[in-house]
Amino acid sequence: METDTGGGPLSGLRILELAAIGPAPFACMVLADLGAEVIRVDRPGGDRPFGSWHRVLDRGRRSVALDLKDPAAAEALMRLVERSDVLVEGFRPGVAERLGVGPQECRARNPRLVYARMTGWGQTGPLAAAPGHDINYIALTGALDAVGRAGGPPVPPLNLLGDFAGGGLPLAVGILAALHERQRSGLGQVVDAAIVDGTASLLGMLTAMTGAGRWSPERGGNLLDTGAPFYDVYECADGGHMAVGALEERFYLEFLAGLGLDPEELPDRGDPGEWPALRREFARRFASRTRREWTEAFDGTQACVTPVLTLAEAAGHPHNQARGTYREAGGLLQPAPAPRFGRTAARLPGPAPRCGEHTREVLAESGLPEAEIGRLLPSPPTRPGL
């Protein structure tokens, strides 16, 4: 990573983040990594949910503690809105409006504000007010049904597909798109980011293949869903696994050479009816050596075969170490900022703030008088017996 010469490409951008979980913090982490100033507005009286591991998503922020049910605190937030470029909220539809900090109120105070809303179902539709989690959103978009092996049930791909790929990343892209448009119009706008919409966009290729008859709705029978034996995972003699992605013919031939197999003696891989026989042969070969031995055998080839690593192993892999892909910070393994920039390098992540750690300084920067700031700060705890 190059030396940071200007605080990252988003240096000078100020974002208010109303505390939430999952996709919204992830999007704000990405924007903070790229140099944006992110001020998280927390609820007073406690730290973030889920324990210390969630603090990775909260890195690179300052924290202000405000009880937005208090009109004075909501007004303090509006003072921050006046000096911000973006506000991000992850409430259910209507909650921000009930608190008096919805898009209409905020953009009345700052017409240039981009008001970004992150939900699972979206701001409209029959399910808009319903609760849900990643697994529910990807289920209703058709994504979950496509993931799994033949003869087995759908397999949730952690919460990577919905929360982060279908939610947080489109939210970040939407914010940047609205900011780009603001350069022409001078006006902000509302960004309605929904996990169902973002996940559906990720399914573009699969949707097209299905419509063209190139993808079967039956799990585990297609080219990329473990149906093809040359795009799958195989167990080794020591219980480790190797990932095979030998799709193109030249890579497939190198794959066979690495296994010590003669293509003339094998069934035609272009015939799906022969895939079970090929799979059995590949599985037999992989089971004859350890993961380390197969890793060494395929090292330096173009067979598209790699070991399946744990997270701890991935952090220690020479390629990831050379690029600084993972970092240790605050006692936690963390991903480095992505993507990379040649001139305005993304900054290294700073530690997540404590709840309300920067309340006084941020409110003072907004021009709020000290007396009003003091009324918004929590009272110190009373000592027992006094």
C-alpha positions as CSV (number, residue, x, y, z in Angstrom):
1,M,0.0,0.0,0.0
2,E,1.4,3.4,-1.0
3,T,2.0,6.2,1.4
4,D,-1.2,8.2,2.1
5,T,-0.6,11.6,0.5
6,G,-4.0,13.1,1.0
7,G,-6.1,11.0,3.4
8,G,-7.6,8.8,0.7
9,P,-9.7,9.5,-2.4
10,L,-12.8,10.5,-0.3
11,S,-10.9,12.9,1.9
12,G,-13.1,15.9,2.7
13,L,-16.3,14.0,2.5
14,R,-18.3,14.0,5.8
15,I,-20.8,11.3,6.5
16,L,-23.3,10.9,9.4
17,E,-24.1,7.3,10.2
18,L,-27.1,6.6,12.5
19,A,-25.9,3.5,14.3
20,A,-27.2,0.2,12.8
21,I,-25.9,-3.3,12.2
22,G,-24.7,-5.3,9.2
23,P,-24.8,-3.7,5.8
24,A,-24.9,0.0,6.7
25,P,-21.8,-0.2,9.0
26,F,-20.1,-2.2,6.3
27,A,-20.7,0.5,3.7
28,C,-19.6,3.2,6.1
29,M,-16.4,1.2,6.9
30,V,-15.6,1.0,3.2
31,L,-16.2,4.8,2.8
32,A,-14.1,5.5,6.0
33,D,-11.3,3.3,4.7
34,L,-11.2,5.4,1.5
35,G,-10.8,8.6,3.5
36,A,-14.3,9.9,4.3
37,E,-14.9,11.4,7.7
38,V,-17.6,9.2,9.3
39,I,-19.3,10.3,12.5
40,R,-21.4,7.6,14.0
41,V,-24.5,8.7,16.0
42,D,-24.9,6.1,18.8
43,R,-27.6,5.5,21.3
44,P,-26.5,6.6,24.8
45,G,-25.9,4.2,27.5
46,G,-24.1,1.3,25.9
47,D,-21.6,0.1,23.4
48,R,-22.2,-1.5,20.1
49,P,-24.1,-4.8,19.8
50,F,-22.6,-8.3,19.3
51,G,-19.3,-7.8,21.2
52,S,-15.9,-6.7,20.1
53,W,-15.9,-8.5,16.8
54,H,-18.4,-6.1,15.4
55,R,-15.9,-3.3,16.0
56,V,-14.1,-4.2,12.8
57,L,-17.1,-2.9,10.9
58,D,-17.0,0.2,13.1
59,R,-13.4,1.2,12.5
60,G,-12.3,4.6,11.4
61,R,-15.2,6.6,13.0
62,R,-15.8,9.2,15.6
63,S,-18.8,8.5,17.9
64,V,-21.5,10.9,19.2
65,A,-24.0,9.6,21.7
66,L,-27.5,11.2,21.1
67,D,-30.9,10.1,22.2
68,L,-32.9,11.0,19.2
69,K,-36.1,10.6,21.0
70,D,-35.1,13.8,22.9
71,P,-36.0,16.9,20.7
72,A,-32.9,18.7,21.8
73,A,-30.7,15.8,20.7
74,A,-32.6,15.6,17.4
75,E,-31.9,19.3,16.9
76,A,-28.2,18.7,17.7
77,L,-28.2,16.1,14.9
78,M,-29.7,18.7,12.6
79,R,-26.7,21.0,13.4
80,L,-24.5,18.2,12.2
81,V,-26.6,17.6,9.1
82,E,-26.1,21.2,8.1
83,R,-22.3,20.5,7.9
84,S,-22.5,17.0,6.3
85,D,-22.6,15.6,2.8
86,V,-24.3,12.3,3.5
87,L,-26.5,10.8,6.2
88,V,-26.8,7.0,6.4
89,E,-29.6,5.3,8.3
90,G,-30.7,1.7,8.6
91,F,-34.0,1.9,10.4
92,R,-37.2,0.3,9.3
93,P,-39.3,2.5,7.1
94,G,-40.9,5.4,9.0
95,V,-38.8,5.3,12.1
96,A,-36.5,8.2,11.1
97,E,-39.6,10.2,10.2
98,R,-41.2,9.5,13.6
99,L,-37.9,10.8,15.2
100,G,-38.1,13.9,13.2
101,V,-34.9,13.2,11.3
102,G,-36.3,11.8,8.1
103,P,-35.2,12.9,4.6
104,Q,-37.7,15.8,4.4
105,E,-36.6,17.4,7.6
106,C,-32.9,16.8,7.0
107,R,-32.9,18.1,3.4
108,A,-34.8,21.1,4.5
109,R,-31.8,22.0,6.6
110,N,-29.3,21.0,3.9
111,P,-30.6,20.7,0.3
112,R,-27.2,19.2,-0.8
113,L,-27.5,16.3,1.6
114,V,-27.5,12.8,0.2
115,Y,-29.9,10.8,2.5
116,A,-29.0,7.1,2.2
117,R,-31.4,4.5,3.5
118,M,-30.5,0.9,4.0
119,T,-33.1,-1.8,4.6
120,G,-33.7,-5.4,3.7
121,W,-37.0,-5.1,1.8
122,G,-36.8,-1.5,0.7
123,Q,-38.9,1.6,1.6
124,T,-42.0,0.3,-0.2
125,G,-43.8,-2.9,-0.9
126,P,-45.9,-5.4,1.1
127,L,-42.9,-6.5,3.2
128,A,-41.3,-3.1,3.8
129,A,-42.1,-3.0,7.5
130,A,-41.4,-6.7,8.2
131,P,-38.3,-7.9,10.1
132,G,-35.8,-10.1,8.3
133,H,-32.1,-11.1,8.0
134,D,-29.8,-12.0,5.2
135,I,-31.1,-15.5,4.8
136,N,-34.7,-14.2,4.4
137,Y,-33.8,-11.6,1.8
138,I,-31.7,-14.0,-0.4
139,A,-34.4,-16.6,-0.1
140,L,-37.1,-14.3,-1.6
141,T,-34.8,-13.2,-4.5
142,G,-34.1,-16.7,-5.7
143,A,-30.4,-16.6,-4.8
144,L,-30.5,-19.0,-1.9
145,D,-32.3,-21.7,-3.9
146,A,-29.4,-21.8,-6.3
147,V,-26.7,-22.5,-3.7
148,G,-26.1,-26.1,-2.7
149,R,-25.2,-29.5,-3.8
150,A,-27.3,-31.9,-5.8
151,G,-29.8,-33.8,-3.7
152,G,-29.3,-31.5,-0.7
153,P,-31.0,-28.4,0.7
154,P,-30.1,-24.8,-0.1
155,V,-26.9,-23.7,1.8
156,P,-26.7,-20.1,3.2
157,P,-23.4,-18.6,2.0
158,L,-22.8,-17.0,5.5
159,N,-24.2,-13.5,5.3
160,L,-21.9,-12.4,2.6
161,L,-24.4,-12.5,-0.3
162,G,-27.2,-10.5,1.2
163,D,-25.9,-8.2,3.9
164,F,-22.6,-7.2,2.3
165,A,-22.6,-7.9,-1.5
166,G,-26.3,-7.2,-2.0
167,G,-26.7,-4.5,0.7
168,G,-23.6,-2.7,1.9
169,L,-21.8,-2.4,-1.5
170,P,-24.8,-1.1,-3.5
171,L,-25.4,1.4,-0.6
172,A,-21.8,2.7,-1.0
173,V,-22.1,2.8,-4.8
174,G,-25.5,4.6,-4.5
175,I,-24.0,7.2,-2.2
176,L,-21.1,7.9,-4.5
177,A,-23.4,8.0,-7.5
178,A,-25.7,10.6,-5.8
179,L,-22.6,12.7,-4.9
180,H,-21.5,12.6,-8.5
181,E,-24.9,13.8,-9.7
182,R,-24.8,16.5,-7.0
183,Q,-21.9,18.1,-8.8
184,R,-24.2,18.8,-11.8
185,S,-27.5,19.7,-10.0
186,G,-26.2,21.1,-6.7
187,L,-28.8,19.0,-4.9
188,G,-28.8,15.9,-2.8
189,Q,-31.4,13.1,-3.0
190,V,-32.6,10.0,-1.2
191,V,-30.9,6.7,-1.9
192,D,-33.2,3.7,-1.2
193,A,-30.8,0.7,-0.9
194,A,-32.5,-2.6,-0.3
195,I,-30.8,-6.0,0.1
196,V,-33.5,-7.6,-2.1
197,D,-32.8,-5.2,-4.9
198,G,-29.0,-5.5,-4.6
199,T,-29.1,-9.3,-4.5
200,A,-31.3,-9.4,-7.5
201,S,-28.8,-7.3,-9.4
202,L,-26.1,-9.8,-8.5
203,L,-28.2,-12.5,-10.1
204,G,-28.1,-10.8,-13.5
205,M,-25.9,-13.4,-15.3
206,L,-27.8,-16.3,-13.6
207,T,-31.1,-14.8,-14.6
208,A,-30.0,-14.5,-18.2
209,M,-28.6,-18.0,-18.3
210,T,-31.8,-19.4,-16.9
211,G,-33.9,-17.5,-19.5
212,A,-31.6,-18.8,-22.3
213,G,-31.9,-22.4,-21.1
214,R,-28.3,-22.5,-20.0
215,W,-29.0,-23.0,-16.3
216,S,-31.1,-25.7,-14.7
217,P,-33.1,-24.8,-11.6
218,E,-32.0,-28.1,-10.1
219,R,-29.1,-27.5,-7.7
220,G,-25.7,-29.0,-8.2
221,G,-26.2,-29.8,-11.9
222,N,-24.7,-26.7,-13.5
223,L,-21.3,-25.4,-14.5
224,L,-20.7,-23.2,-11.4
225,D,-22.7,-24.8,-8.7
226,T,-20.6,-27.9,-8.1
227,G,-22.3,-29.7,-10.9
228,A,-19.2,-29.7,-13.1
229,P,-16.4,-31.9,-11.7
230,F,-13.8,-29.4,-13.0
231,Y,-15.3,-26.6,-10.8
232,D,-15.6,-28.1,-7.4
233,V,-13.9,-28.8,-4.1
234,Y,-12.1,-32.1,-3.3
235,E,-11.0,-33.7,0.0
236,C,-7.4,-34.6,0.4
237,A,-5.8,-37.5,2.4
238,D,-5.3,-35.3,5.5
239,G,-8.9,-33.9,5.5
240,G,-7.9,-30.7,3.8
241,H,-9.5,-29.5,0.6
242,M,-8.4,-28.2,-2.8
243,A,-10.5,-25.9,-5.0
244,V,-10.6,-26.6,-8.7
245,G,-11.7,-23.9,-11.3
246,A,-10.3,-25.5,-14.5
247,L,-13.1,-24.1,-16.8
248,E,-11.1,-23.3,-19.9
249,E,-9.6,-26.1,-22.0
250,R,-6.0,-25.1,-21.5
251,F,-6.4,-24.9,-17.8
252,Y,-8.3,-28.2,-17.7
253,L,-5.4,-29.9,-19.5
254,E,-2.9,-28.5,-17.0
255,F,-5.2,-29.7,-14.2
256,L,-5.2,-33.2,-15.6
257,A,-1.5,-33.2,-16.0
258,G,-1.1,-32.1,-12.3
259,L,-3.3,-35.1,-11.3
260,G,-1.2,-37.4,-13.5
261,L,-4.2,-38.2,-15.8
262,D,-4.2,-38.7,-19.6
263,P,-7.1,-36.8,-21.2
264,E,-7.3,-39.5,-23.9
265,E,-8.2,-42.1,-21.2
266,L,-10.9,-40.0,-19.6
267,P,-14.6,-39.4,-20.5
268,D,-15.5,-36.3,-22.5
269,R,-15.9,-33.4,-20.0
270,G,-18.3,-31.7,-22.5
271,D,-20.9,-34.4,-21.8
272,P,-22.7,-33.7,-18.5
273,G,-23.6,-37.4,-18.5
274,E,-20.0,-38.2,-18.0
275,W,-19.5,-35.8,-15.1
276,P,-20.1,-38.3,-12.3
277,A,-17.4,-40.6,-13.7
278,L,-15.0,-37.8,-13.9
279,R,-15.8,-36.7,-10.4
280,R,-15.1,-40.1,-9.0
281,E,-11.7,-40.2,-10.7
282,F,-10.7,-36.7,-9.5
283,A,-11.9,-37.5,-6.0
284,R,-9.9,-40.7,-6.0
285,R,-6.7,-38.9,-7.1
286,F,-7.1,-36.0,-4.6
287,A,-7.7,-38.5,-1.7
288,S,-4.2,-40.0,-2.4
289,R,-2.2,-37.0,-1.2
290,T,-2.3,-34.4,1.5
291,R,-3.4,-30.8,0.9
292,R,0.2,-29.6,1.2
293,E,1.4,-32.2,-1.4
294,W,-1.3,-31.1,-3.9
295,T,-0.5,-27.5,-3.2
296,E,3.1,-28.1,-4.1
297,A,2.2,-30.1,-7.2
298,F,0.0,-27.3,-8.6
299,D,2.2,-24.4,-7.5
300,G,3.4,-22.5,-10.6
301,T,0.9,-24.1,-13.0
302,Q,-2.0,-22.6,-14.7
303,A,-4.4,-25.3,-13.6
304,C,-6.5,-22.9,-11.5
305,V,-6.2,-25.2,-8.4
306,T,-5.6,-23.7,-5.0
307,P,-5.8,-24.9,-1.4
308,V,-8.9,-24.1,0.6
309,L,-7.5,-22.0,3.5
310,T,-8.9,-21.1,6.9
311,L,-8.9,-17.3,7.7
312,A,-5.9,-17.7,9.8
313,E,-4.0,-19.5,7.1
314,A,-5.2,-16.9,4.5
315,A,-3.7,-14.1,6.5
316,G,-0.3,-15.9,6.5
317,H,-0.3,-16.8,2.8
318,P,2.7,-15.3,1.0
319,H,0.5,-13.6,-1.6
320,N,-1.8,-12.0,0.9
321,Q,1.2,-11.0,3.1
322,A,2.9,-9.4,0.1
323,R,-0.1,-7.3,-0.6
324,G,-1.0,-6.6,3.0
325,T,-4.5,-8.0,2.4
326,Y,-5.0,-8.7,6.1
327,R,-3.8,-6.7,9.1
328,E,-3.7,-7.1,12.8
329,A,-5.3,-4.1,14.6
330,G,-6.7,-3.7,18.0
331,G,-6.1,-7.4,18.7
332,L,-8.3,-8.4,15.8
333,L,-7.5,-9.8,12.3
334,Q,-8.9,-7.2,9.8
335,P,-9.1,-6.8,6.1
336,A,-7.1,-3.9,4.7
337,P,-8.9,-1.2,2.7
338,A,-10.0,-2.1,-0.8
339,P,-9.6,-1.2,-3.6
340,R,-6.0,0.2,-4.0
341,F,-5.3,3.7,-5.4
342,G,-2.1,4.8,-7.0
343,R,-2.1,8.4,-6.0
344,T,-4.5,8.9,-3.1
345,A,-3.9,5.8,-1.1
346,A,-6.7,4.5,1.2
347,R,-5.8,5.0,4.8
348,L,-5.2,2.2,7.3
349,P,-8.2,1.5,9.5
350,G,-8.2,3.2,12.9
351,P,-9.8,1.6,16.0
352,A,-13.5,1.7,16.5
353,P,-14.6,4.4,18.9
354,R,-16.3,3.9,22.2
355,C,-19.9,4.8,22.3
356,G,-20.1,8.6,22.6
357,E,-16.3,9.0,22.8
358,H,-16.3,12.2,20.7
359,T,-19.7,13.7,21.6
360,R,-18.3,16.9,23.1
361,E,-15.8,17.7,20.4
362,V,-18.0,16.9,17.5
363,L,-20.9,19.0,18.8
364,A,-18.6,21.8,19.6
365,E,-17.3,21.7,16.0
366,S,-21.0,22.1,14.9
367,G,-21.2,25.4,16.8
368,L,-23.5,24.2,19.5
369,P,-23.0,26.3,22.7
370,E,-21.2,24.6,25.6
371,A,-24.3,24.9,27.8
372,E,-26.4,22.9,25.3
373,I,-23.7,20.3,24.9
374,G,-23.6,19.8,28.6
375,R,-27.3,19.1,28.8
376,L,-26.9,16.4,26.1
377,L,-24.1,14.6,27.8
378,P,-25.0,11.7,30.1
379,S,-24.9,12.4,33.8
380,P,-21.9,10.8,35.6
381,P,-22.9,7.7,37.6
382,T,-23.7,8.2,41.3
383,R,-21.4,6.5,43.7
384,P,-23.1,4.0,45.9
385,G,-23.9,5.2,49.4
386,L,-23.8,8.9,48.6
